[in-house]
């Protein structure tokens, strides 16, 4: 598994800097240690060559009480090892201790190691059980024996270890100081990049999808030739393009809203006149040809439909313009009962079910518009489901929100329409006639009115289960005893069935 790396650019740069310095320190340390060890071992080898096996040669004669026949330890460094091998087996081994020789006990392993030394005058490293590491030099003696002379490696190891400790302390301090100073330097160097990031975060938090948007100020760029400067320049250029595009879009939407409001307002009078004249012509007492009466009836029906379309467009235009709705206590339970009664009368082939709480549910809002929301949801369920479908209207009051759900067991909403079902002029069947289908504004009005009340509208659909859920902020319940409310609204589960 790879070690975890810092996620921020500052952490990665600081870590990379310290890692490169650590690699350089390790390289320098290993090189100097190996060089020093090689130098000191070379000096030992030179001393062994200069001694020419004098101490080992003095071991050829057995030690005697008289001083003339004792091993010559003059000029030998303390710890010098000497051994005499006859026929490949050591006959005697001694080491210099305080200018005198001392016998050295040899194990079987030591004897084998000494017997394996080539008598070529070349130094070799051998570990002796009683003495430790030694550099040994073997030469041939005059009597057909082999003389072995050695110097200890302990002083070399001590010097090398002391150098390693010094380097570890120096390099560790250097890494610590470099890490701290490097982190501060990188932080200072990346300060312009933090400003770029802050500007990008500010743009990401803006509501770019709707409404007028004030773009943040351009990012100050110290040097556009640097990488951070180029990023800041590119961001400023992008912010300029986005700001211009948003201004043009806002102006276009304002013109479109104004046009829709003006057109809807201007169309209301001629549509009302057309409808009035059609109704007046239908009331004529004299004989009217059948074709003319049918034409007048179609004119009256289409004028009614056009009046509703104009009213819907005018409502959406007013909500888009930010006009405030009425804010009065609304008995949402009564609205659900009235809207369900209307839906039962319009769709007697459906089963209309109610699931209401025992007490009245009251919210603060526009009563007429909330009644329109419930009516549109019920009309949508009636229009897009076959006869015999069960439509359940459920109302629940929570601590902070009131939730209204209109669910049916119909075929469900197609996947291609779920993401845009609350859009304007969105129709499930683009090929059906306008007389058979709606205008595509019903759910758009639901979403706009609910949003204007500070609530949300959501859809959950699958084959056999479609539910539109409207959530509205709660308000203080209406005054009055619970018994009176239960008597007025009836039991919570009422089943409206066509008779």
Coordinates of C-alpha atoms in Angstrom, one line a residue, residues 192-475:
X192 CA -2.3 34.4 -4.9
X193 CA -3.7 30.9 -5.6
X194 CA -5.7 31.0 -2.4
X195 CA -7.3 34.2 -3.6
X196 CA -8.1 32.5 -6.9
X197 CA -9.7 29.6 -5.0
X198 CA -11.7 31.9 -2.8
X199 CA -13.0 33.7 -5.9
X200 CA -13.9 30.4 -7.6
X201 CA -15.7 29.2 -4.4
X202 CA -17.6 32.5 -4.3
X203 CA -18.8 32.0 -7.8
X204 CA -19.8 28.4 -7.1
X205 CA -22.0 29.5 -4.2
X206 CA -23.9 32.1 -6.4
X207 CA -27.4 31.2 -7.5
X208 CA -26.5 31.3 -11.2
X209 CA -29.6 29.3 -12.3
X210 CA -32.1 32.1 -11.5
X211 CA -32.3 35.7 -10.7
X212 CA -29.9 38.6 -11.0
X213 CA -26.4 37.7 -10.0
X214 CA -23.6 40.1 -8.9
X215 CA -20.3 38.6 -9.9
X216 CA -17.4 39.0 -7.5
X217 CA -14.5 41.4 -8.0
X218 CA -11.7 40.3 -10.3
X219 CA -8.7 38.5 -8.7
X220 CA -5.7 40.7 -8.3
X221 CA -2.8 39.4 -10.4
X222 CA 0.7 40.5 -9.4
X223 CA 2.7 38.9 -12.3
X224 CA 0.8 37.4 -15.2
X225 CA 3.9 35.6 -16.3
X226 CA 3.9 33.1 -13.4
X227 CA 1.7 30.0 -13.3
X228 CA -0.5 31.4 -10.6
X229 CA -0.7 34.7 -12.5
X230 CA -1.9 32.9 -15.6
X231 CA -4.5 31.0 -13.6
X232 CA -5.8 34.3 -12.1
X233 CA -5.9 36.0 -15.5
X234 CA -7.8 33.1 -17.0
X235 CA -10.2 33.1 -14.0
X236 CA -10.8 36.9 -14.4
X237 CA -11.5 36.4 -18.1
X238 CA -13.9 33.6 -17.4
X239 CA -15.7 35.6 -14.8
X240 CA -16.1 38.5 -17.3
X241 CA -17.6 36.2 -19.9
X242 CA -19.9 34.6 -17.3
X243 CA -21.0 38.0 -16.0
X244 CA -21.8 39.2 -19.5
X245 CA -23.7 36.0 -20.3
X246 CA -25.7 36.3 -17.0
X247 CA -26.5 40.0 -17.6
X248 CA -27.8 39.1 -21.1
X249 CA -29.8 36.2 -19.8
X250 CA -31.3 38.3 -17.1
X251 CA -32.2 41.0 -19.5
X252 CA -33.8 38.5 -21.9
X253 CA -35.7 36.9 -19.1
X254 CA -37.0 40.2 -17.9
X255 CA -38.1 41.1 -21.4
X256 CA -39.8 37.7 -21.7
X257 CA -41.5 38.0 -18.3
X258 CA -42.7 41.5 -19.2
X259 CA -44.0 40.3 -22.5
X260 CA -45.8 37.4 -20.9
X261 CA -47.4 39.7 -18.3
X262 CA -48.4 42.3 -20.8
X263 CA -49.7 39.8 -23.4
X264 CA -51.7 38.0 -20.7
X265 CA -53.1 41.2 -19.4
X266 CA -54.0 42.5 -22.9
X267 CA -55.5 39.2 -23.9
X268 CA -57.9 39.0 -21.0
X269 CA -60.3 41.6 -22.3
X270 CA -60.6 40.3 -25.9
X271 CA -61.0 36.8 -24.7
X272 CA -63.7 37.8 -22.3
X273 CA -65.5 39.7 -25.1
X274 CA -65.3 36.7 -27.4
X275 CA -66.7 34.5 -24.7
X276 CA -69.5 36.9 -23.8
X277 CA -70.6 37.3 -27.5
X278 CA -70.6 33.5 -27.9
X279 CA -72.7 33.0 -24.8
X280 CA -75.1 35.8 -26.0
X281 CA -75.4 34.2 -29.4
X282 CA -76.2 30.8 -27.8
X283 CA -79.0 32.3 -25.8
X284 CA -80.7 33.6 -29.0
X285 CA -84.4 32.5 -28.9
X286 CA -84.8 32.3 -32.7
X287 CA -83.9 29.3 -34.8
X288 CA -80.1 28.8 -35.2
X289 CA -78.7 26.3 -37.7
X290 CA -77.0 23.3 -36.2
X291 CA -73.7 24.1 -37.8
X292 CA -73.8 27.6 -36.4
X293 CA -74.7 26.4 -32.9
X294 CA -71.9 23.9 -33.0
X295 CA -69.5 26.6 -34.1
X296 CA -70.7 28.9 -31.3
X297 CA -70.3 26.1 -28.7
X298 CA -66.7 25.4 -29.9
X299 CA -66.0 29.1 -29.7
X300 CA -67.3 29.3 -26.2
X301 CA -65.3 26.2 -25.1
X302 CA -62.1 27.4 -26.6
X303 CA -62.6 30.9 -25.1
X304 CA -63.0 29.3 -21.7
X305 CA -59.8 27.3 -22.2
X306 CA -58.0 30.4 -23.5
X307 CA -59.1 32.4 -20.5
X308 CA -57.6 29.7 -18.2
X309 CA -54.4 29.7 -20.2
X310 CA -54.1 33.5 -20.0
X311 CA -54.8 33.4 -16.2
X312 CA -52.1 30.8 -15.7
X313 CA -49.6 32.7 -17.8
X314 CA -50.4 35.9 -15.9
X315 CA -50.0 34.1 -12.6
X316 CA -46.6 32.7 -13.5
X317 CA -45.5 36.1 -14.8
X318 CA -46.5 37.8 -11.5
X319 CA -44.7 35.1 -9.4
X320 CA -41.6 35.5 -11.6
X321 CA -41.7 39.2 -11.1
X322 CA -41.6 38.6 -7.3
X323 CA -45.0 39.9 -6.5
X324 CA -46.0 38.9 -3.0
X325 CA -48.8 36.5 -2.4
X326 CA -51.4 36.9 0.3
X327 CA -50.3 35.9 3.8
X328 CA -53.4 34.8 5.8
X329 CA -54.2 31.7 7.9
X330 CA -55.5 29.0 5.5
X331 CA -57.4 25.9 6.6
X332 CA -55.5 23.4 4.4
X333 CA -57.8 20.5 5.5
X334 CA -60.9 22.3 4.2
X335 CA -59.1 23.0 0.9
X336 CA -58.3 19.3 0.5
X337 CA -61.9 18.3 1.2
X338 CA -63.3 20.9 -1.3
X339 CA -60.7 20.0 -4.0
X340 CA -61.3 16.3 -3.6
X341 CA -65.1 16.8 -3.9
X342 CA -64.5 18.7 -7.2
X343 CA -62.1 16.0 -8.4
X344 CA -64.7 13.3 -7.6
X345 CA -67.3 15.2 -9.6
X346 CA -64.9 15.7 -12.6
X347 CA -63.6 12.1 -12.5
X348 CA -66.3 9.7 -11.2
X349 CA -64.5 6.7 -12.7
X350 CA -61.6 7.1 -10.2
X351 CA -61.5 6.1 -6.5
X352 CA -60.7 9.1 -4.4
X353 CA -59.3 8.3 -0.9
X354 CA -58.6 10.8 1.9
X355 CA -56.1 10.3 4.8
X356 CA -56.4 13.4 7.0
X357 CA -55.5 14.1 10.6
X358 CA -58.2 14.4 13.2
X359 CA -57.4 18.1 13.8
X360 CA -57.4 20.9 11.3
X361 CA -54.1 21.7 9.6
X362 CA -53.5 25.4 9.1
X363 CA -50.8 27.2 7.2
X364 CA -50.1 30.8 6.4
X365 CA -50.4 31.7 2.7
X366 CA -52.6 32.5 -0.2
X367 CA -55.8 30.5 0.1
X368 CA -56.8 30.8 -3.6
X369 CA -53.4 29.8 -4.9
X370 CA -53.1 26.8 -2.5
X371 CA -56.5 25.6 -3.6
X372 CA -55.2 25.9 -7.1
X373 CA -52.1 23.8 -6.2
X374 CA -54.3 21.0 -4.8
X375 CA -56.7 21.1 -7.7
X376 CA -53.9 20.9 -10.2
X377 CA -52.4 17.9 -8.5
X378 CA -55.7 16.1 -8.5
X379 CA -56.4 17.1 -12.1
X380 CA -53.0 15.8 -13.1
X381 CA -53.7 12.4 -11.4
X382 CA -57.2 12.2 -13.0
X383 CA -55.9 13.1 -16.5
X384 CA -53.0 10.8 -16.7
X385 CA -54.4 7.7 -15.1
X386 CA -57.1 5.3 -16.5
X387 CA -60.6 4.9 -14.9
X388 CA -60.6 2.8 -11.8
X389 CA -57.3 4.2 -10.5
X390 CA -57.2 4.9 -6.8
X391 CA -55.9 8.4 -5.9
X392 CA -55.0 9.0 -2.3
X393 CA -54.7 12.4 -0.8
X394 CA -52.7 12.4 2.5
X395 CA -52.1 15.4 4.8
X396 CA -49.6 15.3 7.6
X397 CA -48.6 18.1 10.0
X398 CA -45.1 18.0 11.5
X399 CA -43.2 20.2 13.9
X400 CA -41.9 22.5 11.2
X401 CA -43.6 21.5 7.9
X402 CA -46.9 20.4 6.6
X403 CA -46.8 17.6 4.0
X404 CA -49.4 17.0 1.4
X405 CA -49.1 13.9 -0.8
X406 CA -51.2 13.0 -3.8
X407 CA -50.5 9.4 -4.8
X408 CA -52.1 7.1 -7.4
X409 CA -51.5 3.5 -8.5
X410 CA -51.5 4.4 -12.2
X411 CA -48.8 3.6 -14.8
X412 CA -46.3 6.2 -13.5
X413 CA -44.4 9.1 -15.0
X414 CA -42.1 8.2 -18.0
X415 CA -38.4 8.3 -17.1
X416 CA -37.7 11.0 -19.8
X417 CA -40.2 13.4 -18.1
X418 CA -39.3 13.0 -14.4
X419 CA -36.5 15.5 -14.4
X420 CA -38.6 18.2 -16.1
X421 CA -42.1 17.4 -14.9
X422 CA -42.4 20.8 -13.1
X423 CA -41.3 22.7 -16.2
X424 CA -43.5 24.9 -18.2
X425 CA -45.4 23.5 -21.2
X426 CA -44.2 20.0 -20.4
X427 CA -46.8 17.4 -21.6
X428 CA -46.7 13.7 -21.2
X429 CA -48.0 13.0 -24.7
X430 CA -46.7 15.5 -27.3
X431 CA -48.9 14.0 -30.0
X432 CA -52.3 14.2 -28.3
X433 CA -54.7 17.0 -29.2
X434 CA -54.9 20.1 -27.2
X435 CA -58.6 19.4 -26.4
X436 CA -57.7 16.1 -24.8
X437 CA -54.7 17.2 -22.8
X438 CA -53.7 20.1 -20.7
X439 CA -51.6 23.2 -21.4
X440 CA -48.5 21.8 -19.6
X441 CA -48.7 24.6 -17.0
X442 CA -50.5 22.8 -14.1
X443 CA -47.4 21.4 -12.4
X444 CA -45.4 24.5 -13.2
X445 CA -47.9 26.5 -11.3
X446 CA -47.7 24.0 -8.4
X447 CA -44.0 24.4 -8.2
X448 CA -44.1 28.2 -8.6
X449 CA -46.8 28.7 -5.9
X450 CA -45.2 26.3 -3.5
X451 CA -41.8 27.8 -3.9
X452 CA -43.3 31.3 -3.4
X453 CA -44.7 30.0 -0.1
X454 CA -41.2 28.8 1.0
X455 CA -42.0 25.1 0.4
X456 CA -40.9 22.4 -1.9
X457 CA -42.6 20.1 -4.5
X458 CA -41.2 16.7 -5.3
X459 CA -42.0 13.6 -7.4
X460 CA -41.6 9.9 -6.7
X461 CA -42.7 7.6 -9.4
X462 CA -42.5 4.0 -10.5
X463 CA -44.9 1.7 -12.3
X464 CA -47.9 1.3 -10.0
X465 CA -47.0 4.1 -7.7
X466 CA -46.8 7.9 -8.4
X467 CA -46.7 10.4 -5.6
X468 CA -46.4 14.2 -5.7
X469 CA -45.4 15.6 -2.3
X470 CA -45.8 19.3 -1.3
X471 CA -44.1 20.5 1.8
X472 CA -45.1 23.9 3.3
X473 CA -43.9 25.7 6.4
X474 CA -46.1 25.1 9.5
X475 CA -48.1 27.9 11.2

